[in-house]
Every structure is written in C-alpha cells, then in structure tokens.
mmCIF file of C-alpha atoms in Angstrom:
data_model
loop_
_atom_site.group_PDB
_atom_site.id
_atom_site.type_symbol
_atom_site.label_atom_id
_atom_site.label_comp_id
_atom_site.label_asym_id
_atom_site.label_seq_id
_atom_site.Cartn_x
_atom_site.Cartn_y
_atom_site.Cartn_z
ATOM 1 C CA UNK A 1 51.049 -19.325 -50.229
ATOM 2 C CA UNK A 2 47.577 -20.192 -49.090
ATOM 3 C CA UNK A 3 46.082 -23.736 -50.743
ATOM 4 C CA UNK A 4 43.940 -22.427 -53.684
ATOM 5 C CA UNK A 5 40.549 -23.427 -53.118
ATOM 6 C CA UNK A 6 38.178 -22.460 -55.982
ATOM 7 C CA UNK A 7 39.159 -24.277 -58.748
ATOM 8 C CA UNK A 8 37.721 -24.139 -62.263
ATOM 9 C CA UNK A 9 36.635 -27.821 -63.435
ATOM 10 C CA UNK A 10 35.375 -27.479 -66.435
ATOM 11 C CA UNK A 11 33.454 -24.534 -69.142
ATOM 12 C CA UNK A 12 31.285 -24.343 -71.954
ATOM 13 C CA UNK A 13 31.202 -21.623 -74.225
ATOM 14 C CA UNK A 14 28.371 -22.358 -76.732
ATOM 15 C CA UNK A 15 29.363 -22.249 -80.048
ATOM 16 C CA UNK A 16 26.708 -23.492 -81.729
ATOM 17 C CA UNK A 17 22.787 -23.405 -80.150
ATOM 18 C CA UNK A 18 22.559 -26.104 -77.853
ATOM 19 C CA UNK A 19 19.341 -27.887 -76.235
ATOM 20 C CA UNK A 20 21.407 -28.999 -73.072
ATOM 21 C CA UNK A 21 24.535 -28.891 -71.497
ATOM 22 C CA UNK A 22 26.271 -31.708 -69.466
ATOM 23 C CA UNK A 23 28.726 -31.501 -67.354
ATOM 24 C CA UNK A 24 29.886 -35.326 -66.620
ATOM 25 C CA UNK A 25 32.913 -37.321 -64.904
ATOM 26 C CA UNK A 26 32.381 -34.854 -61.876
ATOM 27 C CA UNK A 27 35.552 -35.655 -59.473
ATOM 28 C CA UNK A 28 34.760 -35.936 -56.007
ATOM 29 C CA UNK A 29 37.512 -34.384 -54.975
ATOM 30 C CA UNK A 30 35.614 -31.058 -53.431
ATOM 31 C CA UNK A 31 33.418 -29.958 -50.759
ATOM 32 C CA UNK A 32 31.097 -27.786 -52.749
ATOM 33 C CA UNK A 33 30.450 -27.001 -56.215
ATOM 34 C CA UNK A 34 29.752 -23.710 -57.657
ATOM 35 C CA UNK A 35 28.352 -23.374 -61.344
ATOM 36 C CA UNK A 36 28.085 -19.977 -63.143
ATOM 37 C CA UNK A 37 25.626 -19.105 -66.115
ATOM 38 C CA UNK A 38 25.599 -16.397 -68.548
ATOM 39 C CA UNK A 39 22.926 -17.178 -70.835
ATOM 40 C CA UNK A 40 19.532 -16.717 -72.878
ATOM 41 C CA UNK A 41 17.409 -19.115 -74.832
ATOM 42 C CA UNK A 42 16.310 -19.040 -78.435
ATOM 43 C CA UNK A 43 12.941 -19.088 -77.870
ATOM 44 C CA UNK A 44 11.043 -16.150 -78.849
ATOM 45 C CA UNK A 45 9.644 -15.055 -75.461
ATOM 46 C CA UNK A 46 11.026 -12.963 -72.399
ATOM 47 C CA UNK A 47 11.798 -15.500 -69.822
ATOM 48 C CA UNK A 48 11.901 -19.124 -70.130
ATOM 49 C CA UNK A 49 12.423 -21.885 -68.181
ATOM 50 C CA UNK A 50 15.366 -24.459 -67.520
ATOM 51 C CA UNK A 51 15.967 -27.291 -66.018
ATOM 52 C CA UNK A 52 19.284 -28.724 -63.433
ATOM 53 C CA UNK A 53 19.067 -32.121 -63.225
ATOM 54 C CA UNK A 54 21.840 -34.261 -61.617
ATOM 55 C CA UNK A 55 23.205 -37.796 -62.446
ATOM 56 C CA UNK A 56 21.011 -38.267 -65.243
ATOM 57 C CA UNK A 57 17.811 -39.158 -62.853
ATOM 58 C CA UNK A 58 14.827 -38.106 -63.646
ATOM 59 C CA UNK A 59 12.698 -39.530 -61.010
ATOM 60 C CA UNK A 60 10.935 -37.506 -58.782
ATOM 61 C CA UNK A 61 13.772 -36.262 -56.780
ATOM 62 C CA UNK A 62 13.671 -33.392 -56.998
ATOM 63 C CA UNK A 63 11.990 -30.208 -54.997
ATOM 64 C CA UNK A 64 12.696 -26.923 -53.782
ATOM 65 C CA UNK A 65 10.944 -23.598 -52.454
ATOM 66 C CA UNK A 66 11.539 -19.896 -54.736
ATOM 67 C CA UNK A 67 11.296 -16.682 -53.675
ATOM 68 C CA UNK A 68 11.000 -14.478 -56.533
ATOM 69 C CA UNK A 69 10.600 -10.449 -57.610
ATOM 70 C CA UNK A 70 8.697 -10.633 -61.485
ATOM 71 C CA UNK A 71 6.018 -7.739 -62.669
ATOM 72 C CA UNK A 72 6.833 -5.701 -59.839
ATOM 73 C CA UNK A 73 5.731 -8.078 -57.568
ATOM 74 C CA UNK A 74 7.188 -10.996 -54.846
ATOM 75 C CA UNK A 75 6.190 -14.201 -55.294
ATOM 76 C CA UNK A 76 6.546 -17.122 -53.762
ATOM 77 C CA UNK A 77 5.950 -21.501 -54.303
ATOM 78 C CA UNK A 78 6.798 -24.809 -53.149
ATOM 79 C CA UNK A 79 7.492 -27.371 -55.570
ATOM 80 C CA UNK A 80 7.844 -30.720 -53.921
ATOM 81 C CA UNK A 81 8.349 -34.401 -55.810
ATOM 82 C CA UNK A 82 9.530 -32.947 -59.156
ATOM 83 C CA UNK A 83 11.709 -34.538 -61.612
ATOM 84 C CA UNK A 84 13.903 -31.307 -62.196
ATOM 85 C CA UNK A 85 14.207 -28.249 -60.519
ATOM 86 C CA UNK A 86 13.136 -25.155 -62.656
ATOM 87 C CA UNK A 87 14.925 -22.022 -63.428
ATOM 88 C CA UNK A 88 14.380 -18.995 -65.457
ATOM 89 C CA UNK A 89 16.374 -17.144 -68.394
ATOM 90 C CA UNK A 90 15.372 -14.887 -70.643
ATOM 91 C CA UNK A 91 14.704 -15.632 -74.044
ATOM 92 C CA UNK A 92 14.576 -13.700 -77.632
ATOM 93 C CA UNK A 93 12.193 -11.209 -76.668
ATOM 94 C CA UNK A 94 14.581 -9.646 -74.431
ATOM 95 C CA UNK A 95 17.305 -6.523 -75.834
ATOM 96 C CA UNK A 96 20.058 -9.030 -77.801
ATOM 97 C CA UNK A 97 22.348 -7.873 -75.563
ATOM 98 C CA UNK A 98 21.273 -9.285 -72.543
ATOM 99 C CA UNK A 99 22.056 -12.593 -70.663
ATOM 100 C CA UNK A 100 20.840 -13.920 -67.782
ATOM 101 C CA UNK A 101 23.260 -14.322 -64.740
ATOM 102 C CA UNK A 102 22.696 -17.528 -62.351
ATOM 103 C CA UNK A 103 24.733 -18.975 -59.776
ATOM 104 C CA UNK A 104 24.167 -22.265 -58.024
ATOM 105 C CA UNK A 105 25.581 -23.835 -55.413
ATOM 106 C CA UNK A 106 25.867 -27.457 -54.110
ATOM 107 C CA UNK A 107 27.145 -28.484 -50.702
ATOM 108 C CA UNK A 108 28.623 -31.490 -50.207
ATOM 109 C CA UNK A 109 27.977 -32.982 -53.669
ATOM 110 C CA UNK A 110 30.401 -35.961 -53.017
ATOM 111 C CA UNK A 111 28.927 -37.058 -49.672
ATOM 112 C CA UNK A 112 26.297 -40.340 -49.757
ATOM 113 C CA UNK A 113 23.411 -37.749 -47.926
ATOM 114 C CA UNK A 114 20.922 -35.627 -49.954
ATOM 115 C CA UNK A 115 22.202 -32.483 -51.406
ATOM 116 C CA UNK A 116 20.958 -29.178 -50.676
ATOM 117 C CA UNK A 117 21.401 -26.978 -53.643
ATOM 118 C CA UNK A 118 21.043 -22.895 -54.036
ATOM 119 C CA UNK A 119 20.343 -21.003 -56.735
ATOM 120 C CA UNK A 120 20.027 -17.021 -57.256
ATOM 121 C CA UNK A 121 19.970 -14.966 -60.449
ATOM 122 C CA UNK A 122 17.890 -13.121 -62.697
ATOM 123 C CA UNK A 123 17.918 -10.791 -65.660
ATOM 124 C CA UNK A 124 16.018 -7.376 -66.867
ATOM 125 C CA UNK A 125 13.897 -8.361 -69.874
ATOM 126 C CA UNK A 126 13.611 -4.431 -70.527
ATOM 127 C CA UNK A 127 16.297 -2.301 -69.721
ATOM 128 C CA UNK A 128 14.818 -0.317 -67.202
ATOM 129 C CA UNK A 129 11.773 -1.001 -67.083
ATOM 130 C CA UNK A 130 11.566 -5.212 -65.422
ATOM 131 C CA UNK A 131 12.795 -7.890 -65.288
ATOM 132 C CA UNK A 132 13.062 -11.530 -63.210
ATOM 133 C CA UNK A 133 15.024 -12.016 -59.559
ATOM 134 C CA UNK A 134 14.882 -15.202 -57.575
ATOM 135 C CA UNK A 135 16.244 -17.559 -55.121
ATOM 136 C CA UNK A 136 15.591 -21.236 -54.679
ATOM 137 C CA UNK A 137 16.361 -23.741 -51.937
ATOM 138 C CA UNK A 138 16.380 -26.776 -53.354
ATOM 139 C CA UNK A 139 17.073 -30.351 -52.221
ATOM 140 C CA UNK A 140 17.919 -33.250 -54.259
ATOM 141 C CA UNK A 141 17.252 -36.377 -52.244
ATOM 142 C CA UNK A 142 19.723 -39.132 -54.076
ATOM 143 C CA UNK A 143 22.457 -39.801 -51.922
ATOM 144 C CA UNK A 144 24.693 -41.087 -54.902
ATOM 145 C CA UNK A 145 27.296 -38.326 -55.215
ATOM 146 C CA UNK A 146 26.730 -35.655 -58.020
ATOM 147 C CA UNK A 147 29.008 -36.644 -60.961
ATOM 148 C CA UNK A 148 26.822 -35.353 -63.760
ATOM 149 C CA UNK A 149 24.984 -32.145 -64.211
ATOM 150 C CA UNK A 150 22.473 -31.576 -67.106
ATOM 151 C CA UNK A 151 20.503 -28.322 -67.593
ATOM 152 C CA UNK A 152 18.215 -28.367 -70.226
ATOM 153 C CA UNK A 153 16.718 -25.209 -72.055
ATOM 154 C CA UNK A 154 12.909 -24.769 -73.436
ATOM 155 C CA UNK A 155 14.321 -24.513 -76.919
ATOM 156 C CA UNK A 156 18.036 -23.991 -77.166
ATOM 157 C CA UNK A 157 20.936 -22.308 -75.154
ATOM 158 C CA UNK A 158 21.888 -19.559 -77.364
ATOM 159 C CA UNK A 159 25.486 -19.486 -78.945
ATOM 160 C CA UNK A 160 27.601 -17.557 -77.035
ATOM 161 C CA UNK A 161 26.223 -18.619 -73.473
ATOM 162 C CA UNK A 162 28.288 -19.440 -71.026
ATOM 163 C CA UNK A 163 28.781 -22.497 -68.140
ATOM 164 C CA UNK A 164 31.552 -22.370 -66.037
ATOM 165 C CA UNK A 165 32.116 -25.177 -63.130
ATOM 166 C CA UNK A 166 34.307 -24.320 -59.885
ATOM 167 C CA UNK A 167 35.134 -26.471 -57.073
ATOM 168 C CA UNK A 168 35.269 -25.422 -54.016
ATOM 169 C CA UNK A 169 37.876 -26.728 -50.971
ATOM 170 C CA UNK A 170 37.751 -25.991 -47.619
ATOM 171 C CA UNK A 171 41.265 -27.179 -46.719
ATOM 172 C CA UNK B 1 47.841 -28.329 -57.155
ATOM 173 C CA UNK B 2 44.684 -26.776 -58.678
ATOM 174 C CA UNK B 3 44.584 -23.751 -60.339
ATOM 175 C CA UNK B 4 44.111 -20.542 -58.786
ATOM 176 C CA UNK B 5 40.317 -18.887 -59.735
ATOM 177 C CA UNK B 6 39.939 -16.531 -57.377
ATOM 178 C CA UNK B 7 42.620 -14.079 -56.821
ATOM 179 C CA UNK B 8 42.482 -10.961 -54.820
ATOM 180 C CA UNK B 9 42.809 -8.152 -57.283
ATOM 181 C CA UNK B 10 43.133 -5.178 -54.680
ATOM 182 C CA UNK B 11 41.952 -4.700 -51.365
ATOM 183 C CA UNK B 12 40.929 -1.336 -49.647
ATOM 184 C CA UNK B 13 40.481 -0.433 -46.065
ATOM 185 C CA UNK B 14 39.447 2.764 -45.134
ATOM 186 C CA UNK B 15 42.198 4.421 -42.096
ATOM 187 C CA UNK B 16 42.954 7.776 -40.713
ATOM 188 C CA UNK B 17 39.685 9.219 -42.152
ATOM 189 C CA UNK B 18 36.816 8.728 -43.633
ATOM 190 C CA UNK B 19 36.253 9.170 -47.705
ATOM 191 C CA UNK B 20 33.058 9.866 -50.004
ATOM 192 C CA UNK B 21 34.587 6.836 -52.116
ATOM 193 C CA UNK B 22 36.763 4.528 -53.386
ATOM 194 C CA UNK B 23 37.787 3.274 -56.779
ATOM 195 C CA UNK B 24 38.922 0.264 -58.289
ATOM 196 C CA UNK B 25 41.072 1.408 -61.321
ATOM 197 C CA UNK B 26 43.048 -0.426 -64.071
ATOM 198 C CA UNK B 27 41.133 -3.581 -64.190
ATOM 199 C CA UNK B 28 43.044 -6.094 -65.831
ATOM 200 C CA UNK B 29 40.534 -7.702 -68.567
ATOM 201 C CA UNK B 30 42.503 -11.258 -67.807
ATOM 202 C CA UNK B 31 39.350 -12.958 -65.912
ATOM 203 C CA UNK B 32 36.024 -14.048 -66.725
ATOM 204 C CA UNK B 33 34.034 -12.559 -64.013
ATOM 205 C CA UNK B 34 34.707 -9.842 -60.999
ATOM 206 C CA UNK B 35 33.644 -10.329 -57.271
ATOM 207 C CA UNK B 36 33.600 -7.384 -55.033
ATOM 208 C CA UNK B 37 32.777 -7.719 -51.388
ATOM 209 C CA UNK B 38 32.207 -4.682 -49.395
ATOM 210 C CA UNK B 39 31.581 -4.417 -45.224
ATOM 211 C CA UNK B 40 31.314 -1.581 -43.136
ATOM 212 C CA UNK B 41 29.094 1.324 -41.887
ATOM 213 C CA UNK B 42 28.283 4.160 -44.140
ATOM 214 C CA UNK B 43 27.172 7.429 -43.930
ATOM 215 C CA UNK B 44 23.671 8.037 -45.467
ATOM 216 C CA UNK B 45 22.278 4.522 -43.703
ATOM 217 C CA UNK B 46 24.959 2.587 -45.088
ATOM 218 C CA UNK B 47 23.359 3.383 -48.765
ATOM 219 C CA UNK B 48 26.212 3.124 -51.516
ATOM 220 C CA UNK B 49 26.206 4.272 -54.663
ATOM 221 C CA UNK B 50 28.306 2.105 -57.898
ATOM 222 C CA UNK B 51 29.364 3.241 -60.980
ATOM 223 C CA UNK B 52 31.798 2.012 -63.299
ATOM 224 C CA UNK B 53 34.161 3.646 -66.018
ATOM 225 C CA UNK B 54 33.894 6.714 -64.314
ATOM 226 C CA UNK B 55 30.258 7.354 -66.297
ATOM 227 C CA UNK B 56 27.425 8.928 -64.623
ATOM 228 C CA UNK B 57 25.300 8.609 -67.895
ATOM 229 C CA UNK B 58 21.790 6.668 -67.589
ATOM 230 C CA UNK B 59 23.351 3.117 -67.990
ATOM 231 C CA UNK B 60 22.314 2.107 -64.544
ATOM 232 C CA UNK B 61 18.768 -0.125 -64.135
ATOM 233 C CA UNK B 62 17.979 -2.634 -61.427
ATOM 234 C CA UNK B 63 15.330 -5.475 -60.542
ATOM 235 C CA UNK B 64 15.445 -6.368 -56.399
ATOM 236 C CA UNK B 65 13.992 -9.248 -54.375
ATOM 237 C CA UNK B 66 14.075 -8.274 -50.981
ATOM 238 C CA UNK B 67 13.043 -8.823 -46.980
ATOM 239 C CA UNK B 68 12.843 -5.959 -45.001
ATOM 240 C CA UNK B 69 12.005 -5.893 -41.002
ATOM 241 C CA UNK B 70 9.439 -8.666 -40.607
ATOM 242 C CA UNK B 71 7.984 -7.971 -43.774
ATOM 243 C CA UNK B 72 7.600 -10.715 -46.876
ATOM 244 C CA UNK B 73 10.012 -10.619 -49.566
ATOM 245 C CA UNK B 74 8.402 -7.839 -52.365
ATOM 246 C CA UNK B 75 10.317 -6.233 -55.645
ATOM 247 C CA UNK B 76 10.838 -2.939 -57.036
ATOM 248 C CA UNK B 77 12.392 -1.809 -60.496
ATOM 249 C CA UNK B 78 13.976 1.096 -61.276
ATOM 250 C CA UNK B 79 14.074 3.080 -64.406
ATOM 251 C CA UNK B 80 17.664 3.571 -65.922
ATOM 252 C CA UNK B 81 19.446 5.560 -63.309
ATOM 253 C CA UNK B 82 22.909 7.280 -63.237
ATOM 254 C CA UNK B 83 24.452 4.909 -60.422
ATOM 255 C CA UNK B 84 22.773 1.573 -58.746
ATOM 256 C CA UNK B 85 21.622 0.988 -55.275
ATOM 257 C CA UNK B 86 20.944 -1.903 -53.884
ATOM 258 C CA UNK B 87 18.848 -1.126 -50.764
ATOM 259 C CA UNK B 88 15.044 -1.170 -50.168
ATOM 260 C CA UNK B 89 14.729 2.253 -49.063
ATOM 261 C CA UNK B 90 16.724 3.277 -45.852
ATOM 262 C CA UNK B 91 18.935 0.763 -43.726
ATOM 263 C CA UNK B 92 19.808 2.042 -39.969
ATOM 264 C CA UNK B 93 23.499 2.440 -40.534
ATOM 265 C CA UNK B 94 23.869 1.521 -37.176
ATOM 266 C CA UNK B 95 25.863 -1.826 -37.639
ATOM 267 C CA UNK B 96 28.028 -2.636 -41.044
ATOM 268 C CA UNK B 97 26.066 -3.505 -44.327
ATOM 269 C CA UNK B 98 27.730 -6.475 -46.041
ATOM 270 C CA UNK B 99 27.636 -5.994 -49.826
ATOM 271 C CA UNK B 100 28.760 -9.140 -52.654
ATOM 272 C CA UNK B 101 28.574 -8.146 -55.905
ATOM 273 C CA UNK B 102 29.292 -10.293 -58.567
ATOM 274 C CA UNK B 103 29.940 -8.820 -62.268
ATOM 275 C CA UNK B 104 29.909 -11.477 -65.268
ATOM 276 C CA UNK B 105 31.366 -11.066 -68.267
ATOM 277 C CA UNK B 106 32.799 -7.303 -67.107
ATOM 278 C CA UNK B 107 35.343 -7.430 -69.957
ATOM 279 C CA UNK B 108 33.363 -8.195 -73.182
ATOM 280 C CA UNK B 109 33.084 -5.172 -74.927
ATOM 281 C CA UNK B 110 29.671 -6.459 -77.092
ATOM 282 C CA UNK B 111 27.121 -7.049 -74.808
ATOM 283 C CA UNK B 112 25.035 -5.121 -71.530
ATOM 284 C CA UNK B 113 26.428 -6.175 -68.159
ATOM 285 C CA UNK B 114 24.686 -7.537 -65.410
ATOM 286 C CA UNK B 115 25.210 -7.827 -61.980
ATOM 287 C CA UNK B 116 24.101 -10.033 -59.459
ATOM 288 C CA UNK B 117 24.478 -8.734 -55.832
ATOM 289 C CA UNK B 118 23.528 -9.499 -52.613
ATOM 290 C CA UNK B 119 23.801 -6.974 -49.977
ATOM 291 C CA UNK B 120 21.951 -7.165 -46.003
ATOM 292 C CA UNK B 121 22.247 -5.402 -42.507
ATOM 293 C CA UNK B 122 21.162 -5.972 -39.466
ATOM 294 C CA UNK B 123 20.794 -4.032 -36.414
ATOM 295 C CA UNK B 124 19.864 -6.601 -34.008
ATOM 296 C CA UNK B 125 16.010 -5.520 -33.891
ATOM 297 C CA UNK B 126 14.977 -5.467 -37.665
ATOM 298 C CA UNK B 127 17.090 -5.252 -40.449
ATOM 299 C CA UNK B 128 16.875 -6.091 -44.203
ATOM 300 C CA UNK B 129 18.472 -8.731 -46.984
ATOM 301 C CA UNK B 130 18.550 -7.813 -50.775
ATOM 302 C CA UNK B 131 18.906 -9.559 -54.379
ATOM 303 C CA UNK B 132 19.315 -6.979 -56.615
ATOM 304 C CA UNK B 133 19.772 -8.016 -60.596
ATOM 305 C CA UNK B 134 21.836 -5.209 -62.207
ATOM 306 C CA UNK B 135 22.494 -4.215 -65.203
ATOM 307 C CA UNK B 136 24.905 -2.083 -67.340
ATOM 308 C CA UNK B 137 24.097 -1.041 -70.409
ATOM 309 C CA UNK B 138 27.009 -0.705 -71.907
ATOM 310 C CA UNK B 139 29.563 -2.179 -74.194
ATOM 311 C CA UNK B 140 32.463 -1.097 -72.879
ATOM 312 C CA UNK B 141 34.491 -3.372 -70.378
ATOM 313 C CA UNK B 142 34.295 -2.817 -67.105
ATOM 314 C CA UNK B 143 38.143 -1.163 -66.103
ATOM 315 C CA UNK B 144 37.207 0.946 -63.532
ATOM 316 C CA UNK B 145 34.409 0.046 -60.219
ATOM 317 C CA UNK B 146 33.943 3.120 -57.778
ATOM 318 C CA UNK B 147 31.533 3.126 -54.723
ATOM 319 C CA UNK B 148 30.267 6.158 -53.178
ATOM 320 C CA UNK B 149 28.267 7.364 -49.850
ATOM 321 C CA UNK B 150 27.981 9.990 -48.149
ATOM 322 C CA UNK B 151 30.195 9.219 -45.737
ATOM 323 C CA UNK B 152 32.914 5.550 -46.194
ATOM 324 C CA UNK B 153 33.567 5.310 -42.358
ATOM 325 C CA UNK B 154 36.847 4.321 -41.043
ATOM 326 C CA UNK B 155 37.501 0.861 -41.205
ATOM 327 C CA UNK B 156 35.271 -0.538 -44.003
ATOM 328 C CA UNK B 157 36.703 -2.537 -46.440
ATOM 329 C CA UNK B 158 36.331 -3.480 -50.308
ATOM 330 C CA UNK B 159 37.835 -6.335 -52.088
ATOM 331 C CA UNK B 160 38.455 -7.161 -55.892
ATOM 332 C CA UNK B 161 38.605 -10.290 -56.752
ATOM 333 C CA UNK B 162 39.664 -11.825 -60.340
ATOM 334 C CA UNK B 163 37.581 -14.893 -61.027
#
C-alpha cells in the first residue's frame, strides 16, 4: 500500500463564535501544509475581511499580490510590507446558508527560507446573482519554520465554521 | 503511520467508446469534503456540464475569475442555472481540459453547497485558466456527481476522492 501522504493534523469546528482561531505546536514533520475553511463572520455585512498570520509575528512580514472577480468585475493589487495577509468571507448579510470556501497552501513551511503561501476561494453573497473569487500569492519572509497559524475575523467566526489542517508528504 | 485523508473513492476512464457522461453514484457521506479531478478532451470544446443528485432544477449559480488568451483576468456571474460550467465561453477542445473540483461540506444536509474549482486548457497558442466559486443550493447531501458533454472522448478520466 502506497505511504499515505495527506494527513489531517488538526480541526476546528466552532462551537461557540470565535474572534480567532490558532492552530499551534505545528510538527515539522511535512513538506507542505494545506488548510481548509468553511466559514462566515458575524458581522452584519456581505464580505469581510480576515487575517493569516503565522508564528504569532506581526511585523511587517507579510505581502502578497490578488487577483480577484467582485461586482462583475477583475481586479487586481499588490500589497507589499503588511503585517497580515488579508482574505475575504462573507458575513451576515449573505443567505444563512452560505459559507465561504478557502484553501491555502504553504510550501515548505518547515524549511529556514521564506514561505510562499497560496490562497484561492470565494463565496456568492446572493445566490445567483454575485458574489467574491480570488487568488493570492503571498510570501511570508521569516525563515523560522511555521509552527503557529492564527486567522483572525473582523468580528467573529461564526459557530459552525469550519478549519481543517492537512499535511502534506512527498515521500 | 499517518492517517489516510485522501482516498480514491472511484475512478473512471472512458474505453471502447465515447459517452455523453458519467456518474458518480452512492456517495458514502463518511468524509468531510469531495475532490474530483477530471482530464481529457471533450466534445463541445471540452465544455462539461455538473449536476448532482440527479436534479436539473435551478440550484446551479456560479462566480468565475478567469484568464483567457492574452487577455487580463475579468469575472462573470451567472444567474441560477440548471447545471454549472466552468469555462469562459468556448475552449478549443483541441488538447485535454484539466478540471479540480473541490466540494466542502457535500454531506450536510442544512446548508447550500459550494464549490471551488479550478479548471484550464491549453492549446499551445492561447488557451484559458478558470476559478469558478460554485454553489448548490440545496440541502440535500451530495450522493450522486454526474458530468456531461457532448461528447466524453475515449480516454478521459474522472476521479473521486474522499477527503
């Protein structure tokens, strides 16, 4: 039988609102790391931001490039020297039952060299009728390797939202 | 040893002849999310066509980022629909199409599903890459994932994978 290679690490199921989630005690044990979000955010509005932040720094770290469809419309923008890269979700203003799907992904996360760090995902705020789709290339330019995660939401992760964190193996 | 995530539910490869589609049936509601990959050359410019649960009702809307030829990357939305796409307009069908789509959450039976899916093709002179944010507006779970085109060419393949 093959080796298996995507492993789950650890998962959050909200069951209570929550203002951030932390994922901490990271092993280094994997190439890449893969983290899955089904979520929305209290706050009464249609998308809202988050933000990933690793190892608990909050220095300037931080930058990355989106590509995004919102409004019928592609967008664009650079975001260099930031202290967290910025995401979107939607929020209470969207249908109650929708979440917002996000993946990112972090390559070599254990290796004492920046990180580059994908992310893709989206919702519809309307069914139908719009809604938010991006990429982002980001870097994160510590070289310490990634052993705590922290997103953090405008107002509160709604109950119910979801975090799941895989590692990934290439042998 | 770890545990194992991602598990091959069922794999399909299209021999002998070619078929208008193909169906993933009797999803076990054991995982948390579904991956299906999908390569090959279609009929209709390698457009395909998803539903799920058998339903052709209006459940289907969609929100796309997308490059196409040398243009910048531009949306489009769709009203709900009775299937999904997830092409900007017309690819050349002259080369496979590589399709990922990634369903979270396919077996809660409360909430709207979406789908995040990344699909591209290229021809060698032009050639386009998609994000398409999907959703299914319905509360059922997901047991059943069929793809359609006009014509599912000899030798593509579909995968199901648990996650």
């Amino acid at each position: 039988m093959a080796n298996a290679t995507y492993a789950l690490i650890s998962s959050q199921v909200l069951g209570s609102n929550s203002a951030t989630v932390t994922f901490s005690s990271i092993p280094g044990t994997y190439k890449d790391l893969v983290l899955i979000i089904n979520a929305r955010d209290t706050f009464n509005s249609t998308f809202l931001n988050y933000t990933f932040q690793v190892n608990l720094d909050t220095t300037t770290n931080y930058s990355y490039t989106t590509e995004y469809a919102y409004n019928n419309a592609g967008n664009s923008g650079n975001n260099g020297a930031t202290n967290g890269m910025i995401f979107s979700l939607i929020g209470a203003a969207a249908p109650a039952n929708l979440f917002s799907n996000n993946q990112i992904y972090i390559s070599n996360y254990a290796a004492a060299t920046t990180k580059q760090i994908i992310s893709k995902g989206g919702s519809e705020d309307t069914v139908g009728n719009g809604g938010f789709t991006g990429i982002i290339a980001g870097l994160y330019k510590g070289t310490s390797a990634i052993t705590t995660i922290t997103l953090t939401a405008t107002s509160n992760f709604l109950t119910g939202s979801s975090f799941y964190l895989y590692g990934i193996k290439n042998s | 040893m770890a545990t194992q995530t991602y598990v091959p539910i069922a794999t399909q490869t299209i021999s002998g002849s070619s078929v208008s589609s193909l169906t993933f049936s009797s999803i076990p509601g054991t995982y948390t999310d579904l991956k299906l990959t999908f390569t090959g050359v279609l009929g209709n410019s390698n457009i395909i066509n998803l539903t799920v649960n058998g339903s052709s009702s209006a459940i289907y809307s969609k929100y796309m980022l997308y490059g196409a030829g040398s243009g910048t990357g531009s949306s489009s939305s769709a009203v709900s629909s009775t299937f999904l796409q997830f092409a900007n307009g017309t690819m050349t069908g002259t080369y496979p199409a590589s399709y990922e789509l990634n369903f979270l959450w396919y077996a809660n039976t409360s909430l709207g599903k979406t789908l995040l899916v990344q699909s591209s093709e290229n021809n060698a002179s032009t050639g386009q890459t998609v994000l398409t944010m999907g959703l299914i507006n319905t509360s059922s779970a997901i047991t059943s994932i069929t793809l359609s085109a006009s014509t599912i060419n000899v030798g593509c393949t579909a995968t199901l994978w648990g996650i």
